Short mmCIF file of C-alpha atoms in Angstrom, two decimals:
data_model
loop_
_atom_site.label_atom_id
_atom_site.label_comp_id
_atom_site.label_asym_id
_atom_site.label_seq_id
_atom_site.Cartn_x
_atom_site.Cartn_y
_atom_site.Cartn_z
CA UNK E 1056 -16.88 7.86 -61.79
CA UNK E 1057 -19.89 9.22 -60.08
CA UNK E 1058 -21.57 6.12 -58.48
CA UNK E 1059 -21.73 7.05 -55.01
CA UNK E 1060 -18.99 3.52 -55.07
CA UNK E 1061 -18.42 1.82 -51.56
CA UNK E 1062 -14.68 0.45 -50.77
CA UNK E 1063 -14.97 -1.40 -47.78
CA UNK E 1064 -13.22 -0.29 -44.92
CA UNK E 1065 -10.82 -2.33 -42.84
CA UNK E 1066 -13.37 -2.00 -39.45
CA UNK E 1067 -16.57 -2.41 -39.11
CA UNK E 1068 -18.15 -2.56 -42.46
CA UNK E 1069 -15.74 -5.60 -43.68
CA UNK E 1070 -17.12 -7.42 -41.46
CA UNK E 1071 -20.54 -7.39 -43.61
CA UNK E 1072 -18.54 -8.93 -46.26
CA UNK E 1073 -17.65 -11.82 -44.21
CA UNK E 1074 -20.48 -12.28 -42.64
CA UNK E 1075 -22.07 -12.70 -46.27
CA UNK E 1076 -19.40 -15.52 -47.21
CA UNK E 1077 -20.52 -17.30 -43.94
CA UNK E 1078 -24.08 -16.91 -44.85
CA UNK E 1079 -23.37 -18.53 -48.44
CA UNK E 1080 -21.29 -21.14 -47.16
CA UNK E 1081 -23.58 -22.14 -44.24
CA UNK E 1082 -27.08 -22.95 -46.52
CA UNK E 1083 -25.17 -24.17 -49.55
CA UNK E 1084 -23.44 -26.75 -46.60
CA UNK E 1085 -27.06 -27.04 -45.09
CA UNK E 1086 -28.60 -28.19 -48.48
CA UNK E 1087 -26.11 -30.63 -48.85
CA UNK E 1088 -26.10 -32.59 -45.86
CA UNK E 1089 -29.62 -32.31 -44.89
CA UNK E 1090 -31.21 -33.43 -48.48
CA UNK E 1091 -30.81 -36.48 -49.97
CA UNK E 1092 -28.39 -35.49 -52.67
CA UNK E 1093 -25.05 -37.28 -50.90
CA UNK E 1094 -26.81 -40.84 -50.85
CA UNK E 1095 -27.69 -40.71 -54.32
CA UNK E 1096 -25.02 -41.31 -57.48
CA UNK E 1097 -25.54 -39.51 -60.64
CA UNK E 1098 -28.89 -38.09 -60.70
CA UNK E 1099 -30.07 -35.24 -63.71
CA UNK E 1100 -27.64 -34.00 -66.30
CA UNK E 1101 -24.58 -36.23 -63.87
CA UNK E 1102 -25.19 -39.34 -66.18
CA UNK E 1103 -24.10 -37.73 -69.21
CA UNK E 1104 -21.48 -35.15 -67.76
CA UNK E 1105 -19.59 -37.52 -65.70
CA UNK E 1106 -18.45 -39.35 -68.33
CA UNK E 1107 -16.13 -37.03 -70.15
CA UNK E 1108 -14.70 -36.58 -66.69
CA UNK E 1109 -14.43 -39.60 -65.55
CA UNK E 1110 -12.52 -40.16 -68.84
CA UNK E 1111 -10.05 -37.85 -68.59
CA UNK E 1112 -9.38 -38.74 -64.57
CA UNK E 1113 -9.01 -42.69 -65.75
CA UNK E 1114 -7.88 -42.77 -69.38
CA UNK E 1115 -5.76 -39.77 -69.17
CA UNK E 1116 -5.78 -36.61 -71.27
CA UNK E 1117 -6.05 -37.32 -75.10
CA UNK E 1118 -7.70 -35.93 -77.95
CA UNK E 1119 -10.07 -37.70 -77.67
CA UNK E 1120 -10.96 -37.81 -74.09
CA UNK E 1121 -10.19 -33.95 -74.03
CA UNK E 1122 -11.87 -32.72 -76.93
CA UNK E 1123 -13.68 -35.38 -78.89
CA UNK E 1124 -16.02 -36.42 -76.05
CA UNK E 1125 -19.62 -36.59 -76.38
CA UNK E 1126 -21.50 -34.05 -74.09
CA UNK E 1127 -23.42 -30.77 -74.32
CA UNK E 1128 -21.02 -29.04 -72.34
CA UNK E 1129 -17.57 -27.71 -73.84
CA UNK E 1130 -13.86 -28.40 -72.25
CA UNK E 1131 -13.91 -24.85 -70.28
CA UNK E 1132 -16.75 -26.99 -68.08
CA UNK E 1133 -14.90 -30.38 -67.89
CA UNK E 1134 -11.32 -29.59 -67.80
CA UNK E 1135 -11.73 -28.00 -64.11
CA UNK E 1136 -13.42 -30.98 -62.41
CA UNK E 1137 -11.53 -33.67 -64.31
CA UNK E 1138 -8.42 -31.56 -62.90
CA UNK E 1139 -10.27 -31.63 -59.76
CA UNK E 1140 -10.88 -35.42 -59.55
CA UNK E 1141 -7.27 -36.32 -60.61
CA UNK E 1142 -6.21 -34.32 -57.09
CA UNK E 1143 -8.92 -35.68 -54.96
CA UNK E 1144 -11.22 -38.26 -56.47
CA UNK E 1145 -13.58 -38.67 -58.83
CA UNK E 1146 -16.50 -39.65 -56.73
CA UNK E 1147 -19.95 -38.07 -57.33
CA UNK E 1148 -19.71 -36.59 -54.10
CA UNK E 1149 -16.01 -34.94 -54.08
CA UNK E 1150 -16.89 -33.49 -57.62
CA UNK E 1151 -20.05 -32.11 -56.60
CA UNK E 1152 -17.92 -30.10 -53.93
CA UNK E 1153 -16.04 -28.25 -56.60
CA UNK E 1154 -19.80 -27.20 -57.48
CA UNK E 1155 -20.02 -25.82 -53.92
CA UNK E 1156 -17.00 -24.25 -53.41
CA UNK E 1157 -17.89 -22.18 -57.44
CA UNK E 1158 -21.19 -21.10 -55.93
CA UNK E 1159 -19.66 -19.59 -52.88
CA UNK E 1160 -16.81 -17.95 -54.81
CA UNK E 1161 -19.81 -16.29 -57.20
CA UNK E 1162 -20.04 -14.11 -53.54
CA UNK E 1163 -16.91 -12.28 -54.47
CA UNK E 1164 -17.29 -10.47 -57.43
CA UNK E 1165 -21.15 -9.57 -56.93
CA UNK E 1166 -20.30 -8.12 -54.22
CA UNK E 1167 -17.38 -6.02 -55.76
CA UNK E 1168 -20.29 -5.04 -58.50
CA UNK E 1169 -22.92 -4.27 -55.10
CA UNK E 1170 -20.17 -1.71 -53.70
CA UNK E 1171 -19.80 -0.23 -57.42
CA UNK E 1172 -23.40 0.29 -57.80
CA UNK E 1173 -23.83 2.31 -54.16
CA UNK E 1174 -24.75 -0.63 -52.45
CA UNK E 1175 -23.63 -0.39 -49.03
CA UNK E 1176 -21.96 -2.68 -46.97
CA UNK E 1177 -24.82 -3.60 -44.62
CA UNK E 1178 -26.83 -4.73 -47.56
CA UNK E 1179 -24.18 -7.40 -48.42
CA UNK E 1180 -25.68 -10.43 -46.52
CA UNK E 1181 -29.20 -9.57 -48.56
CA UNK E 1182 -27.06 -9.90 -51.53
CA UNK E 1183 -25.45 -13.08 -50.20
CA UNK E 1184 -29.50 -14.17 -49.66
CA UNK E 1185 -30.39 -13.29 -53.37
CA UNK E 1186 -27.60 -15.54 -54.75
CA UNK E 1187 -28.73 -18.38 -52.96
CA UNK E 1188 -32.59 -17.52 -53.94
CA UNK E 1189 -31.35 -16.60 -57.97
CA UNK E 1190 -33.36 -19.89 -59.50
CA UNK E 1191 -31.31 -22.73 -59.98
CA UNK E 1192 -28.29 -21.31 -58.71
CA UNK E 1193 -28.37 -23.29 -55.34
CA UNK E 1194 -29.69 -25.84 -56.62
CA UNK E 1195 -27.46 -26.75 -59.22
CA UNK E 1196 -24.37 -25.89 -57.20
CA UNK E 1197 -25.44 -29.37 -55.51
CA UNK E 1198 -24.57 -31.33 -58.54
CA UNK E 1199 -21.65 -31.75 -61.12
CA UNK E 1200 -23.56 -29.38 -63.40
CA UNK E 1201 -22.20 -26.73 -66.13
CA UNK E 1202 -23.75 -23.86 -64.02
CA UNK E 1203 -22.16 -22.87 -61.31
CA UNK E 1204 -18.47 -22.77 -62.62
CA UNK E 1205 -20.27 -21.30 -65.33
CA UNK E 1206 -22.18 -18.09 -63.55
CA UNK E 1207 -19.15 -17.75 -61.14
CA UNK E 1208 -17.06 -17.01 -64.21
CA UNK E 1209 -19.73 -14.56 -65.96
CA UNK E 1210 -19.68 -12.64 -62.44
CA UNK E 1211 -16.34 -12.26 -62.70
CA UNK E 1212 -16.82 -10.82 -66.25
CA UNK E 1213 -19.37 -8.32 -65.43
CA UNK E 1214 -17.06 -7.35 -62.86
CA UNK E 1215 -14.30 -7.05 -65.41
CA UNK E 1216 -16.70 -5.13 -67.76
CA UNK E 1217 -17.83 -2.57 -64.94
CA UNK E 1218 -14.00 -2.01 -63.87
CA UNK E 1219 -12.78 -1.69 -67.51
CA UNK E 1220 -15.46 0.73 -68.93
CA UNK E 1221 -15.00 3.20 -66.23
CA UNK E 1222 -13.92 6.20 -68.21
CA UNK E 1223 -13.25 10.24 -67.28
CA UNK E 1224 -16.74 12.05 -67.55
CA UNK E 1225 -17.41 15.64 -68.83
CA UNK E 1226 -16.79 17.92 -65.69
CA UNK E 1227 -13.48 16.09 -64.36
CA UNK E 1228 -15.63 12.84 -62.90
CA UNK E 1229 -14.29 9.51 -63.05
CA UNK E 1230 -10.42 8.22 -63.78
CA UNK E 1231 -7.50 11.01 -64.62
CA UNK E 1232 -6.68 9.76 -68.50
CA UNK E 1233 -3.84 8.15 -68.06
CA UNK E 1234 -5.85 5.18 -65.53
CA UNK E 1235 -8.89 5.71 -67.64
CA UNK E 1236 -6.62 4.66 -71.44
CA UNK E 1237 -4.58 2.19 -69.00
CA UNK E 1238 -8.34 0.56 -68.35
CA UNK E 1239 -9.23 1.25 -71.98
CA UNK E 1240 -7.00 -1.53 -73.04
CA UNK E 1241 -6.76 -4.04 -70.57
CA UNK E 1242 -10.69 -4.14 -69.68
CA UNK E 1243 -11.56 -5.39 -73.31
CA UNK E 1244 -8.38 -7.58 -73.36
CA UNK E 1245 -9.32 -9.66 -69.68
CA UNK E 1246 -13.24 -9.51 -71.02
CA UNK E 1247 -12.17 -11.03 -74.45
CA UNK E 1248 -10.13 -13.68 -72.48
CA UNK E 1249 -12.91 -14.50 -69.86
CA UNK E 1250 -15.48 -14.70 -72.79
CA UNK E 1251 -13.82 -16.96 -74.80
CA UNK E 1252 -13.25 -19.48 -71.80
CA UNK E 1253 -16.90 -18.98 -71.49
CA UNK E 1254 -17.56 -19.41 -74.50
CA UNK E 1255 -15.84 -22.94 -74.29
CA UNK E 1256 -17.55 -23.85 -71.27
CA UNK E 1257 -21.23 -23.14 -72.99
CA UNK E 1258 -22.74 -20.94 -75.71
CA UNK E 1259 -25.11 -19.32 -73.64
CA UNK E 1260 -22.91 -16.73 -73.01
CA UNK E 1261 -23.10 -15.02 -76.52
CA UNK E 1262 -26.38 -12.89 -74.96
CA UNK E 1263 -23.95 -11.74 -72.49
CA UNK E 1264 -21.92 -10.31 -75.06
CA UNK E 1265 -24.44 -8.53 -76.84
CA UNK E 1266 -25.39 -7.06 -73.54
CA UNK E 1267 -22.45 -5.86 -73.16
CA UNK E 1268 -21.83 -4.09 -76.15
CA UNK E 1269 -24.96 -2.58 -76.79
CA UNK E 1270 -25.17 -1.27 -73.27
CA UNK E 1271 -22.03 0.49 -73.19
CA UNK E 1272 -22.58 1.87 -76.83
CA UNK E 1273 -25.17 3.04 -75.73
CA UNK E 1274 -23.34 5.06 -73.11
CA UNK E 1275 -20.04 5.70 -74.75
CA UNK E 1276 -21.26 5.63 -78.31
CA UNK E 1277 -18.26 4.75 -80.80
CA UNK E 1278 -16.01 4.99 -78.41
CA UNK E 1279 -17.36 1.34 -77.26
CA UNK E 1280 -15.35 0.04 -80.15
CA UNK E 1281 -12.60 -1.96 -78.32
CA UNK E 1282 -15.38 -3.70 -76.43
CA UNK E 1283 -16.93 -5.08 -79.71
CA UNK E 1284 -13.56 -6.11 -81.15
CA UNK E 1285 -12.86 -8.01 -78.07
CA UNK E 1286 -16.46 -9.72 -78.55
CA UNK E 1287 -16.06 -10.59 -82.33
CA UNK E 1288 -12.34 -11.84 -81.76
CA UNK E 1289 -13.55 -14.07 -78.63
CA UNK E 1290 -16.44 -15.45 -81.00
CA UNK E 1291 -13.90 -15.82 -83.81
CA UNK E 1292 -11.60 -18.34 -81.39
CA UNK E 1293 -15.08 -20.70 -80.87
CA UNK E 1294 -14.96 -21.46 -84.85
CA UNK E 1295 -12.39 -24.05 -84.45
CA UNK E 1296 -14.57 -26.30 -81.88
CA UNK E 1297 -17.68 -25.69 -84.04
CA UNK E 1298 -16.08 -26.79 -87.06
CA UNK E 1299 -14.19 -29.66 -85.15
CA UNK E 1300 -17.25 -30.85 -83.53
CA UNK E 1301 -19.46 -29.92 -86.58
CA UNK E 1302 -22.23 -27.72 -84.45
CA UNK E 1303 -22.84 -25.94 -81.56
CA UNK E 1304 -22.36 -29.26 -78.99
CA UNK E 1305 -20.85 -32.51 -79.84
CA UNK E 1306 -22.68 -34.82 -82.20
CA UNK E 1307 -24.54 -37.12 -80.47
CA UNK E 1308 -26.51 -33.70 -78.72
CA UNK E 1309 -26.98 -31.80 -82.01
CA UNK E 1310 -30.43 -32.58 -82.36
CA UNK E 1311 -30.76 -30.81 -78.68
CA UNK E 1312 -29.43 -27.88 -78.90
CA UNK E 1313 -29.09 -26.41 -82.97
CA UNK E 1314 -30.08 -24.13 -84.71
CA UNK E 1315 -33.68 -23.30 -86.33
CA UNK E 1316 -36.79 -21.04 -86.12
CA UNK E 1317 -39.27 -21.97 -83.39
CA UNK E 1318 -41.65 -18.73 -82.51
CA UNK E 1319 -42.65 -21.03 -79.08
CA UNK E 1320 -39.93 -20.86 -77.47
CA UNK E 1321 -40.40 -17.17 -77.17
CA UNK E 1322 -43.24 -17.82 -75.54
CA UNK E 1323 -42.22 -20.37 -73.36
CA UNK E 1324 -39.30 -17.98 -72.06
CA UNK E 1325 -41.01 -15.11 -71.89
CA UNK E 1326 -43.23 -16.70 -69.24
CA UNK E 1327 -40.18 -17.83 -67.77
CA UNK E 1328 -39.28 -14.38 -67.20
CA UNK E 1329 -41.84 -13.49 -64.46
CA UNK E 1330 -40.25 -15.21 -61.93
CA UNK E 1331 -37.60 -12.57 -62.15
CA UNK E 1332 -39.14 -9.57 -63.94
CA UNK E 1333 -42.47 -9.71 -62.21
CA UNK E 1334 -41.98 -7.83 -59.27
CA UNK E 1335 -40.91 -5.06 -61.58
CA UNK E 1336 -43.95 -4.66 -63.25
CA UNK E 1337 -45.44 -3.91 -60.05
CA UNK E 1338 -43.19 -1.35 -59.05
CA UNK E 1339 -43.80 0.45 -62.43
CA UNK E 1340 -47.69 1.10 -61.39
CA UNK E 1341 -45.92 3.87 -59.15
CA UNK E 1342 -43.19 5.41 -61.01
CA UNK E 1343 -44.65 5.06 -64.74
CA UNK E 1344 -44.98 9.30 -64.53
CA UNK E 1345 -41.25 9.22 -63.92
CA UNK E 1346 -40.05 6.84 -66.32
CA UNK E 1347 -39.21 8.36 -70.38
CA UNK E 1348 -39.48 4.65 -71.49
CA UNK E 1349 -42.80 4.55 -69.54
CA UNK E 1350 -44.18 2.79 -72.62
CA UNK E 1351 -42.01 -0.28 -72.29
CA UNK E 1352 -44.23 -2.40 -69.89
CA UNK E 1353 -47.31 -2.48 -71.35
CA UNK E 1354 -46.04 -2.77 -74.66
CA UNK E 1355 -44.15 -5.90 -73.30
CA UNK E 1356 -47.54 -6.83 -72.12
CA UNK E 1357 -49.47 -6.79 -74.79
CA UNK E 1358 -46.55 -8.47 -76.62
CA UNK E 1359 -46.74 -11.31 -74.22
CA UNK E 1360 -50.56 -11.88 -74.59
CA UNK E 1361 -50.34 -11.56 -78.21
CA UNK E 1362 -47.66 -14.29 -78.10
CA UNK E 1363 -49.31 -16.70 -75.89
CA UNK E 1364 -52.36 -16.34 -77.65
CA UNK E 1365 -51.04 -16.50 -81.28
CA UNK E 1366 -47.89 -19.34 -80.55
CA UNK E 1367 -47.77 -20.97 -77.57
CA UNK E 1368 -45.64 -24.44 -77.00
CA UNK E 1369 -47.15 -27.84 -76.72
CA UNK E 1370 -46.47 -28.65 -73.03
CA UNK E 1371 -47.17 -32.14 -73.85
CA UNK E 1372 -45.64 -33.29 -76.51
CA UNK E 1373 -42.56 -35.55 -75.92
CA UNK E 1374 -39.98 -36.27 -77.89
CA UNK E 1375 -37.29 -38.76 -78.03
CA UNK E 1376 -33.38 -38.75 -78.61
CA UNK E 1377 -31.88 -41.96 -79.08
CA UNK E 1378 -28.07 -41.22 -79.48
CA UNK E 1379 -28.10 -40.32 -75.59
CA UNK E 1380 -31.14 -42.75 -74.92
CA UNK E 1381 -33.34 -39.87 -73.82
CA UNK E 1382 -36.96 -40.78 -73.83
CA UNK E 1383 -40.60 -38.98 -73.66
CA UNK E 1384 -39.49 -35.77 -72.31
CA UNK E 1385 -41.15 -32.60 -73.14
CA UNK E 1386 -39.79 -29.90 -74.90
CA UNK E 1387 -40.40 -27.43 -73.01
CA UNK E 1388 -39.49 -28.53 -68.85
CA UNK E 1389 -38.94 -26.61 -65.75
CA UNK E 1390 -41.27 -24.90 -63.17
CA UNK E 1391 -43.04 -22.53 -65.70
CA UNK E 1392 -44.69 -25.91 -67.42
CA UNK E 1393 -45.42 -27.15 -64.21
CA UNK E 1394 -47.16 -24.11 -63.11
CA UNK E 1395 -48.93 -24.12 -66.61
CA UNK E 1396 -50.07 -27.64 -66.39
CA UNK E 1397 -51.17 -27.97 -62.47
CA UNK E 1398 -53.95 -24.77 -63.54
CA UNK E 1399 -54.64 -25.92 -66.59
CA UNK E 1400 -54.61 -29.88 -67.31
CA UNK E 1401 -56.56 -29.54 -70.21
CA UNK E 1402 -54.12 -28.67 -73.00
CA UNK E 1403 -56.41 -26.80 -75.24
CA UNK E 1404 -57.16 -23.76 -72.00
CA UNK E 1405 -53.08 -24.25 -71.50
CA UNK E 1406 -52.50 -20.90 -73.86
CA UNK E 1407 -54.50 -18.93 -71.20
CA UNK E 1408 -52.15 -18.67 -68.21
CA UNK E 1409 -49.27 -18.78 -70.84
CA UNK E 1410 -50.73 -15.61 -72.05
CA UNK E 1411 -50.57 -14.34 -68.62
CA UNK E 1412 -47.60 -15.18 -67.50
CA UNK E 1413 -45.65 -14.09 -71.19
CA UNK E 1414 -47.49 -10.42 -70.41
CA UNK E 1415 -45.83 -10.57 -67.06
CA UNK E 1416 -42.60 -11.49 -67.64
CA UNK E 1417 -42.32 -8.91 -70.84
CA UNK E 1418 -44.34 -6.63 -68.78
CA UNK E 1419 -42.07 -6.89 -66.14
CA UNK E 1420 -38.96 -7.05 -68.50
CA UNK E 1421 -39.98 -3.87 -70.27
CA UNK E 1422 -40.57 -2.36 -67.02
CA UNK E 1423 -36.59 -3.41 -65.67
CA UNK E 1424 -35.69 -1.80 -69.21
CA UNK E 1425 -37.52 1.48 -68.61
CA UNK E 1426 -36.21 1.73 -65.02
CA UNK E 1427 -32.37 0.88 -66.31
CA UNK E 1428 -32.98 3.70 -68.32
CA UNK E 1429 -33.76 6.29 -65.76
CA UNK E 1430 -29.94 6.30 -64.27
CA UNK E 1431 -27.30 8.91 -64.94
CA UNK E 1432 -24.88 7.63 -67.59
CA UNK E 1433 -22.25 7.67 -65.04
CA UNK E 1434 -23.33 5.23 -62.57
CA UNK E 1435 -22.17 1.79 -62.20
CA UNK E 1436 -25.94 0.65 -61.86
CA UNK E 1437 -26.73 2.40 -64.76
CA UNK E 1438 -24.46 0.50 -66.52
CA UNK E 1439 -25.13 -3.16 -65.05
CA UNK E 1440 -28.71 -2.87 -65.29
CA UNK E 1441 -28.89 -1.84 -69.03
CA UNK E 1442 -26.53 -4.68 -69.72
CA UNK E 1443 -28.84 -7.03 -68.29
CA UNK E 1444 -31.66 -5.59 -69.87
CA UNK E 1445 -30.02 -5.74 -73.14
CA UNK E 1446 -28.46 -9.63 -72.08
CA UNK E 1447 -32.12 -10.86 -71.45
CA UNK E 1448 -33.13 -9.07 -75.25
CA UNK E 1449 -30.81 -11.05 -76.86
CA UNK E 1450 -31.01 -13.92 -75.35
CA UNK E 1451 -35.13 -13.97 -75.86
CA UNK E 1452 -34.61 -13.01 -79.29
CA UNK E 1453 -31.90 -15.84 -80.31
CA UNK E 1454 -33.97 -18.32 -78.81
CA UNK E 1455 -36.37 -17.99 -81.63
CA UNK E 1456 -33.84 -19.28 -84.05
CA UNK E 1457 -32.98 -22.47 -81.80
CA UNK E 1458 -34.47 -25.60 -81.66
CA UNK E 1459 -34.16 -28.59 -78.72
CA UNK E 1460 -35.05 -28.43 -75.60
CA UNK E 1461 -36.10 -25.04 -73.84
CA UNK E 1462 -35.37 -25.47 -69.80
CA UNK E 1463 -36.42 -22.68 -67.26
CA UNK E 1464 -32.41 -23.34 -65.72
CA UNK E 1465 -31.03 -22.13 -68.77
CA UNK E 1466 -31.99 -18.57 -67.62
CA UNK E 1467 -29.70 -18.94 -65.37
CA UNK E 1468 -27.07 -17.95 -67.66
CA UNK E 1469 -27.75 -14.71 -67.84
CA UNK E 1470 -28.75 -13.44 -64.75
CA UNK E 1471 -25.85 -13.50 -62.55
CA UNK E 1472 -26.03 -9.45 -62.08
CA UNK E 1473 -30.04 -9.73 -60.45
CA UNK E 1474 -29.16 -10.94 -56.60
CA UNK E 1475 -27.40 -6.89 -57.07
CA UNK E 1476 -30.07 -5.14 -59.21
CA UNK E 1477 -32.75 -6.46 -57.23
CA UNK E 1478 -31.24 -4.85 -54.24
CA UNK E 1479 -29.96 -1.80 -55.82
CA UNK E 1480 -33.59 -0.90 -58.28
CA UNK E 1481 -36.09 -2.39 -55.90
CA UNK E 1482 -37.95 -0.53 -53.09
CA UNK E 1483 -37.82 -2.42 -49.55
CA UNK E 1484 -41.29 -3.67 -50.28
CA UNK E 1485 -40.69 -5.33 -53.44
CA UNK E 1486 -37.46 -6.88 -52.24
CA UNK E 1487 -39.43 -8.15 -49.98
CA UNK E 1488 -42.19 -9.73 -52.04
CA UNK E 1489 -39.48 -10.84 -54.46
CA UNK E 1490 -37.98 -12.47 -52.18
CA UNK E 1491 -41.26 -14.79 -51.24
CA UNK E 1492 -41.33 -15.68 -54.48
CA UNK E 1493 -37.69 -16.67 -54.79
CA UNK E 1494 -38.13 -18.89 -51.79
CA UNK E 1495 -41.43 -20.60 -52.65
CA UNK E 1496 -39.46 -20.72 -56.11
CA UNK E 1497 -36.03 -22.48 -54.56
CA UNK E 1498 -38.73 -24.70 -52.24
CA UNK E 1499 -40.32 -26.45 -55.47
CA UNK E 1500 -37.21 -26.95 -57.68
CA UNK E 1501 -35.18 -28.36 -54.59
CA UNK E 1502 -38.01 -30.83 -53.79
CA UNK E 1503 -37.84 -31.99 -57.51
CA UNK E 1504 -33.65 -31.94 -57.96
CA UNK E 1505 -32.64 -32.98 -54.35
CA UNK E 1506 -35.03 -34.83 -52.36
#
């Protein structure tokens, strides 16, 4: 395949890779001993997670404890740290370092995917930088929380999907056949597998899936079949826990997270997306003349502004759940509504820099899109990058036909590939300006979850 890819070598330039691993491990061990996060118990999401854990590690493995527990998360998430806490304890603490130790394994397979995508090997500990700046990710990896086992395994899938999909290219680039059919079949085979784990562990990853499909028919054409089989087979093996369970998530958390048609949480997400998309918005002002898709920022722009002007959330309304005593807690929560409300206290001006920040984050989305778009075919990046562009379409899009809570975090779930693209699509500049932002970013949420 023509993608300039990097193997690293056994000298110097391994020693990049390590160096990154030592860079992960020695912040994610920094945040955790220097906040406040080991003298607390169950703090967040904990109080309701922990006890399907806690469960299994005292009552034993049952039905009931195993499958018929109440929580928003599915057994792919609680399985591993009540396996975990039968070995070593079930403290807060020791289960929180199964969180840790997910984060830092995340490191491996992004930077397998960096090398893919031309990266090279010096650029590995900025990689290792933009995994611990990707919002949330550090963060959460704190906690007994659904992400980080979570985003370690999507990384591995996009890994999976970027290995698999290589193919022989007109000219005599790429595999000889016989690797390129061995690939054929086993790439769609260990996606399906990883996807419907993932799929087990939370339904956020069905976004993925379209990404994936639509990015490499768009490449390969029909010949992406055995990638959308593999998709519709691993969706067809979540039926049984829907029906068991009667909904997306157990009962008691239907009313959270189910289905319906809500136009504001478009809004509220594609505001969200500037965090992340911004910077690319910016970079478009200079390559717009070089882009075919040129028209793809400001039409995500002006889709943005129309959206925040026409339906934006109520940032104040709370609501209640009583099955999991939750009480007077907005819908819509994270540091985009924060933002929002330290401008603009008065909720009736509150659609103004929601307007804004919607036109930036589409803007900026659109802009990603039209850059993804500018690759050869036959590079790795090429591929990643339209499958997150395509990941973060589907995933805006679906959220209009959901209704619960809408939390900045769960972007998360589909942006494991950025700490690469950001790297790999970004001039030095913007990295660099990104990168202010992700730490002023990590500053504020790590105040709020961990001090």
């Amino acid at each position: 395949m023509k993608d300039q890819a990097r193997p690293l070598s056994r000298g110097r330039d391994a020693w990049w890779a390590c160096l990154s691993v030592i860079l992960v491990i020695v912040l994610s061990f920094f945040f955790r001993w220097s906040s406040n996060i080991m003298d607390k118990g169950p703090t967040w999401d904990e109080r309701y997670i922990l006890v399907p854990i806690t469960d299994l590690v005292q009552r034993g493995w049952t039905v009931e404890t195993a499958i018929d527990f109440q929580e928003a998360k599915g057994p792919a998430m609680i399985w591993p740290y009540a396996i975990w806490g039968e070995l070593f304890g079930d403290s807060v603490n020791t289960l929180r370092l199964l969180s840790l130790i997910c984060f830092i394994v995340t490191l491996l397979p992004l930077m397998w995917l960096a090398l893919r995508c031309g990266l090279p090997p010096p650029s590995l500990p900025l990689l290792a930088l933009g995994l611990f700046l990707l919002p949330f990710e550090a963060v959460l990896a704190q906690l007994v929380m659904g992400e980080p086992s979570y985003v370690l395994g999507v990384a591995i899938m996009l890994a999976v999907v970027i290995w698999g999909s290589m193919r022989e290219f007109p000219g005599g680039m790429g595999l000889d056949r016989t690797e390129s059919s061995g690939r054929g079949f086993l790439g769609p085979f260990l996606y399906a597998i990883i996807l419907v784990v993932l799929l087990h562990s939370r339904v956020h990853v069905v976004p993925l899936a379209g990404g994936v499909c639509l990015a490499l028919f768009c490449r390969d054409g029909f010949r992406s079949w055995p990638w959308w089989v593999a998709s519709i087979i691993a969706g067809l093996l979540r039926i049984p826990l829907w029906m068991r369970w009667g909904g997306l998530v157990s009962s008691d958390y239907q009313g959270m997270h189910g289905l319906g048609l809500r136009l504001e949480s478009l809004t509220y997400f594609g505001a969200a997306f500037a965090v992340l998309f911004g910077i690319f918005l910016l970079v478009w002002f200079a390559r717009y003349r070089h882009l075919v898709f040129w028209w793809w920022a400001p039409a995500g722009v002006l889709l943005g502004l129309f959206m925040g002007i026409v339906v934006p959330p109520d940032l104040i309304d709370p609501h209640f759940w009583e099955e999991i005593n939750v009480k007077s807690i907005s819908l819509f929560l994270g540091p985009t509504r924060s933002l929002v409300v330290g401008v603009s206290p008065d909720e009736s001006l509150q659609w103004i820099p929601l307007s804004i920040l919607c036109g930036i984050g589409l803007g900026g989305l659109g802009a990603f899109g039209a850059m993804a778009f500018q690759y050869r075919s036959d590079e790795s990046i090429a591929t990643l990058s339209r499958l997150q562009f395509f990941t973060m379409l589907c995933a805006w899009g679906l959220y209009m036909f959901t209704h619960g809570f809408v939390f900045d975090r769960f972007i998360l779930a589909w942006t494991a590939a950025m700490p690469v693209l950001w790297i790999g699509m970004l001039p030095r500049w913007a990295w660099f300006l990104q990168t202010l932002v992700l730490i002023a970013y990590l500053s504020l949420s790590a105040s709020s979850w961990l001090w």
